[in-house]
Amino acid sequence: MSEIEYTSVTRVAGPLLFLEGVNDAGYNDLVEITLPNGETKNGQVLDTSAGLAVVQIFGTTTGLDLPNTRVKFKGETVKLPVSDAMLGRIFNGLGVPRDGGPRIVSSERPDISGGAINPYSRAEPSEFIQSGISSIDLMNTLVRGQKLPIFSGAGLPHNDLVAQIARQAKVLGKEESFAVVFGAMGLTSEEANFFIKDFENTGALERAVLFLNLADEPSMERIITPRMALTTAEYLAFSQDMHVLVILSDMTNYCESLREVSSAREEVPGRRGYPGYMYTDLSSIYERAGRIKGKKGSITQIPILSMPGDDITHPIADLTGYITEGQVVMSRDLHRRGVYPPIDVLPSLSRLMNQGIGKGRTRDDHRGVADQLYAAYAQGKDLRSLSAIVGEAALTETDRVYLKLADKFEKEFVSQGKYEDRTIEDDLRIGWRLLSALPQGDLKRVKKDFIDMYYKPQAASPS
Amino acid sequence: MGIIVKISGPVVEAEQMRDAKMYDVVRVGEEGLIGEVIRLAGKRVAIQVYEDTAGIKPGEKVENTGAPLSAELGPGLATSIFDGIQRPLPVIKDRVGDIIKRGVFAEALDKKKKWKFVPSVKRGEKVETGDVVGTVQETASTLHKVLVPSGVSGEISEISDGSFTVEEPVFAVKGAGGTKRLPMMQRWEVRRPRPYAQKLQPNRPLVTGQRVIDAFFPVARGGSACIPGPFGSGKTVTQQQLAKWADADVVVYVGCGERGNEMTEVLTTFPELEDPRNKRPLMDRTILIANTSNMPVAAREASIYTGITIAEYYRDMGYAVALMADSTSRWAEALREISGRLEEMPGEEGYPAYLGRRLAEFYERAGSVVTLGKGKKEGSVSVIGAVSPPGGDISEPVSQNTLRVTRAFWGLDASLASRRHFPSINWLTSYSLYKDVLADWYSANVSADFMEMQSKSMLILQQEAELQEIVQLVGPDALPERERAVLDAARMIREDFLQQSAYHEVDTFTSMKKDRMMLKVILTFHDLELKAVESGIPLSKVLSLDVRGRIGRMKEIPEDAAQADITKLLDDTEASFKSLAPEMQAGATEGAR
Ligand SMILES: Nc1ncnc2c1ncn2[C@@H]1O[C@H](COP(=O)(O)OP(=O)(O)OP(=O)(O)O)[C@@H](O)[C@H]1O
Ligand SMILES: Nc1ncnc2c1ncn2[C@@H]1O[C@H](COP(=O)(O)OP(=O)(O)OP(=O)(O)O)[C@@H](O)[C@H]1O
Ligand SMILES: [Mg+2]
Ligand SMILES: [Mg+2]
């Protein structure tokens, strides 16, 4: 590969540089850009044709000019040196140390875009992760190798929730090596510090790798950050046999950067200006979770995204939901009423739940109890809005039972402390206590045997 | 040989390719990545590349194979898992490991494996395209029929008996143009529908074992259905349920731009499940095409054509084939992305103007047909396509164009899914235009009164929707008893009949006979309940009858006990109403029987 430097930048538009007279730019190859003041930046080839290359710059274009900016094509795609010395380290959004430590040197330098795991090589995720949070463990069970995002909104306590999951998550009956990889895109330094502190306090920091792109850092880096995090996670999971939890926050900022590049390229915009290929692009991030047959490690992903306007049909939440294996949805209404964690179980879902629960995993009545609580809570909530119009007096006797159940479900089941680590047995006990208030004939989702075993109407009344 | 002049994502442009024809397969770059010609414009040729193009540079070469993208058809398809351009994923894993790498060349069928070929024609017999010359027991449940390929007819001059690879000649046909020696395998261009003698009017349902579909919104064999719904509403589970339980001979499941773990789930669960009709492993009749969301988009575009070509091939053997495509929206997005890279004039929401035509062409490949050949075999391809509309709003182009060409519509509903009413098929908005043509089949094969029971149930559900509006204003307590009885019946239909869990070992599949018995019990209960209320018995008494709990658990009654148990339940229902009101005349129940 010729290491020629080009000075033929003819146009700068947003984060894009247009170069003429370039013939050997490989598609998606890494680019090094030297500004007139000697500062260097990285970029990536987005489009290449005989005589013209379009380069996306990771960073700001401040100080860039046309005649003196030098551009070098590196002849390879973006790669990240990985090793287990990364544990306990903090990097910036492009993988450069920001903790004062040395750069990572390694002969293993995987391409950060990763490849698709062969569907035939995947192993089915089926190990129950107990997060200690009732509305997740009983209602939307997380399993190892799953990708389960948190749909949140500005000002909701998603960081507390994720930190709590990271603190409490365990696979029952197992002591295995685990790691946390954290990819921050556009987080405030306060939020980043919250996580660092929390990891420090629990001693998790030495098992963690952090890639931080903060709110005041170049938005273009955010396209790279999650890929750095996942490349590291893949190395730890599939070469080092670790169970890796990847937290990506905030995916909304990532998507915004994607939109910025797309509009600079004058592409036909899709919904709300996001590019039409955003589904495919997001899948190249989210699908990098899972288990592989014959490998010990796993990658579990918890991406966080804030839904603009709390709108679950917004393209970012919508496309994410179409790719991930469920979602945990936070509710402003519950938050306002002081419920922590304010998880609205109705729109929440874990698609891999069935693989992880039941006899020998959690308990054999798990599925039925969860389904019954869903149905009952949904009915109670409907009645709540009905009684707001017609008054509670216009409801039937049974309706009032459901109305009360919905309240108790939020107060006694969903609500818990930030440091309260409930077991699945605790969750089931609370679940049955609530269900025991219902007429026995209504419990159609639970098998008869379990009703005989756990349904105790006397125990239901005191509260 | 051509030279690359431009690379933009999955689209590469090349020059100096004078011999290129539309849809020729080409090998791109030094690594020989597989691509397909999709536009000819002056001296420039646009190519969609089925593999990742990162690192490719202008100036690299392009070689034309001169042949269009084709599927290999022959023994060995059943139980396979392929990517979108029919490369077997297990072979790719063996070659490059767990992560798919580009530039792997892997042929669809195993060329070394020998299959036992049993001839079914004799020397001297006259054959034509589509005739069966022999059979291979491909799996325990699939008898693969070796067909005379397109364009061949004449007299059998050689016929073998024994074990052969798919490429070794097993028969020869002497025709006008000389003698052709032919193997078991044939090739077919994926973008061209395989011909047939005649298309038939569909006249029997594809029985799916899913109550809401079989009883209310059936799809015909050889018909087409679409399942639109927001994320998490149950499209994939419904399609997988059909792949498991539908009474098809062969199932082609195309995972088109969806999750890797969903394909793994099929691969791990299907071999353990057995066909309720013949007790053979379901995997034996299944072919998987897995081009997940993170695999190259151009191959995603091709995947549904690969799938339907395989489906048509089995149809031509005289089989009922069902094809599921999950999700056609991701296919359409692949089309959009490629169109965008070609800088074509975008139509609605950026989709190319030809989206509607391409969708119609695809669904038209469904059908119940008389195949080519002398045997007059009847085969069918039923197509069930999932649609993933943004935000669940079906006013977008993919949903709308699909609605125009499919005749059964199973609309999934987020609010049903969130309260765990599954399958979350909305009974008020869904429809099947096959109901009328299938009415005779239902009368003959289920019961004479089945269609009537179906419309009666539907009416109750519609009344419920109207009553709910009143309840929203005045509260349920203000409704007269009679109306509350209707609400009660609707609830029974919804919860005790329509709701069906895919994960319950018995509930996952219900026969039509059991469907009928279940509806019968519910409707009988409702008739009696109305009469009771009219004769002044308070509804609360009816609601506390013991049989109600049993009605709620009818779905858990295994198929072999259903006849006896549900008949008993029907008798007990009548008896308990009698005990409720001895003064209710015996004659009053007559109408329900
Ligand atoms: N018939 C059913 N019985 C029980 N559960 C079901 C059924 N159908 C769907 N579900 C539940 O709903 C969840 C989501 O279903 P599914 O994955 O099919 O949704 P989808 O519409 O394909 O979503 P996406 O568009 O994101 O792929 C399942 O994981 C399962 O928990
Ligand atoms: N090997 C099989 N695997 C799965 N299903 C099968 C198989 N054989 C038969 N069936 C089921 O039985 C149905 C009837 O089979 P088929 O159409 O071959 O019957 P037939 O004897 O040819 O009937 P007819 O005489 O009416 O044409 C099929 O549609 C299919 O549902
Ligand atoms: Mg799906
Ligand atoms: Mg027949």
CSV table of N, CA and C and ligand atoms in Angstrom, one decimal, chain B residues 140-143 204 221 246-250 275 277-278 280 285 318-320 378, ligand 2:
chain,number,residue,atom,x,y,z
B,140,ALA,N,-37.1,-39.3,6.2
B,140,ALA,CA,-38.2,-40.2,6.6
B,140,ALA,C,-39.5,-39.8,6.1
B,141,SER,N,-39.8,-38.5,6.0
B,141,SER,CA,-41.1,-38.0,5.6
B,141,SER,C,-41.1,-37.4,4.2
B,142,THR,N,-40.0,-37.2,3.6
B,142,THR,CA,-40.1,-36.6,2.2
B,142,THR,C,-39.6,-37.6,1.2
B,143,LEU,N,-40.5,-37.9,0.3
B,143,LEU,CA,-40.2,-38.7,-0.9
B,143,LEU,C,-39.9,-37.8,-2.0
B,204,ARG,N,-59.4,-25.8,-0.5
B,204,ARG,CA,-59.3,-26.3,0.8
B,204,ARG,C,-58.4,-25.5,1.6
B,221,ARG,N,-55.0,-23.5,0.8
B,221,ARG,CA,-53.8,-24.1,0.3
B,221,ARG,C,-53.6,-23.5,-1.1
B,246,ALA,N,-48.8,-26.6,10.4
B,246,ALA,CA,-49.7,-26.6,9.2
B,246,ALA,C,-49.6,-27.9,8.5
B,247,ASP,N,-50.7,-28.3,7.9
B,247,ASP,CA,-50.7,-29.6,7.2
B,247,ASP,C,-50.1,-29.5,5.8
B,248,ALA,N,-48.9,-29.0,5.7
B,248,ALA,CA,-48.1,-29.0,4.5
B,248,ALA,C,-47.2,-30.2,4.4
B,249,ASP,N,-46.8,-30.5,3.2
B,249,ASP,CA,-45.9,-31.6,3.0
B,249,ASP,C,-44.4,-31.1,3.2
B,250,VAL,N,-44.2,-29.9,2.8
B,250,VAL,CA,-42.9,-29.3,2.8
B,250,VAL,C,-43.0,-27.9,3.3
B,275,ASP,N,-44.4,-34.3,13.8
B,275,ASP,CA,-45.6,-34.0,13.0
B,275,ASP,C,-46.8,-34.7,13.7
B,277,ARG,N,-49.5,-35.6,12.6
B,277,ARG,CA,-50.2,-36.5,11.6
B,277,ARG,C,-49.4,-37.8,11.4
B,278,ASN,N,-48.1,-37.7,11.3
B,278,ASN,CA,-47.3,-38.9,11.0
B,278,ASN,C,-46.2,-39.2,11.9
B,280,ARG,N,-43.4,-38.0,12.5
B,280,ARG,CA,-42.0,-37.8,12.1
B,280,ARG,C,-41.5,-36.5,12.5
B,285,ARG,N,-39.2,-32.2,7.0
B,285,ARG,CA,-39.9,-31.6,5.9
B,285,ARG,C,-39.6,-30.1,5.8
B,318,GLY,N,-45.8,-32.4,-6.7
B,318,GLY,CA,-47.2,-32.7,-6.3
B,318,GLY,C,-47.4,-32.5,-4.8
B,319,TYR,N,-46.6,-31.7,-4.2
B,319,TYR,CA,-46.7,-31.5,-2.8
B,319,TYR,C,-47.4,-30.2,-2.4
B,320,ALA,N,-48.0,-30.2,-1.2
B,320,ALA,CA,-48.5,-29.0,-0.7
B,320,ALA,C,-47.3,-28.3,0.1
B,378,GLU,N,-51.2,-32.5,-8.6
B,378,GLU,CA,-51.6,-31.3,-8.1
B,378,GLU,C,-50.7,-30.9,-6.9
C,2,LIG,N1,-45.6,-37.5,4.1
C,2,LIG,C1,-46.4,-36.6,4.6
C,2,LIG,N2,-46.0,-35.7,5.4
C,2,LIG,C2,-46.9,-34.7,5.9
C,2,LIG,N3,-48.2,-34.7,5.6
C,2,LIG,C3,-48.6,-35.7,4.8
C,2,LIG,C4,-47.8,-36.7,4.3
C,2,LIG,N4,-48.5,-37.5,3.5
C,2,LIG,C5,-49.8,-37.0,3.6
C,2,LIG,N5,-49.9,-35.9,4.4
C,2,LIG,C6,-51.0,-35.1,4.7
C,2,LIG,O1,-52.2,-35.7,4.1
C,2,LIG,C7,-52.8,-34.8,3.2
C,2,LIG,C8,-53.4,-35.6,2.1
C,2,LIG,O2,-52.3,-36.1,1.3
C,2,LIG,P1,-52.4,-36.3,-0.3
C,2,LIG,O3,-52.9,-35.0,-0.9
C,2,LIG,O4,-51.1,-36.9,-0.7
C,2,LIG,O5,-53.6,-37.4,-0.3
C,2,LIG,P2,-54.1,-38.2,-1.5
C,2,LIG,O6,-54.1,-39.6,-1.0
C,2,LIG,O7,-53.3,-37.9,-2.7
C,2,LIG,O8,-55.5,-37.7,-1.7
C,2,LIG,P3,-56.4,-37.5,-3.0
C,2,LIG,O9,-56.7,-38.9,-3.4
C,2,LIG,O10,-57.6,-36.8,-2.5
C,2,LIG,O11,-55.6,-36.8,-4.0
C,2,LIG,C9,-51.7,-33.9,2.7
C,2,LIG,O12,-52.1,-32.7,2.2
C,2,LIG,C10,-50.9,-33.8,4.0
C,2,LIG,O13,-51.6,-32.9,4.9
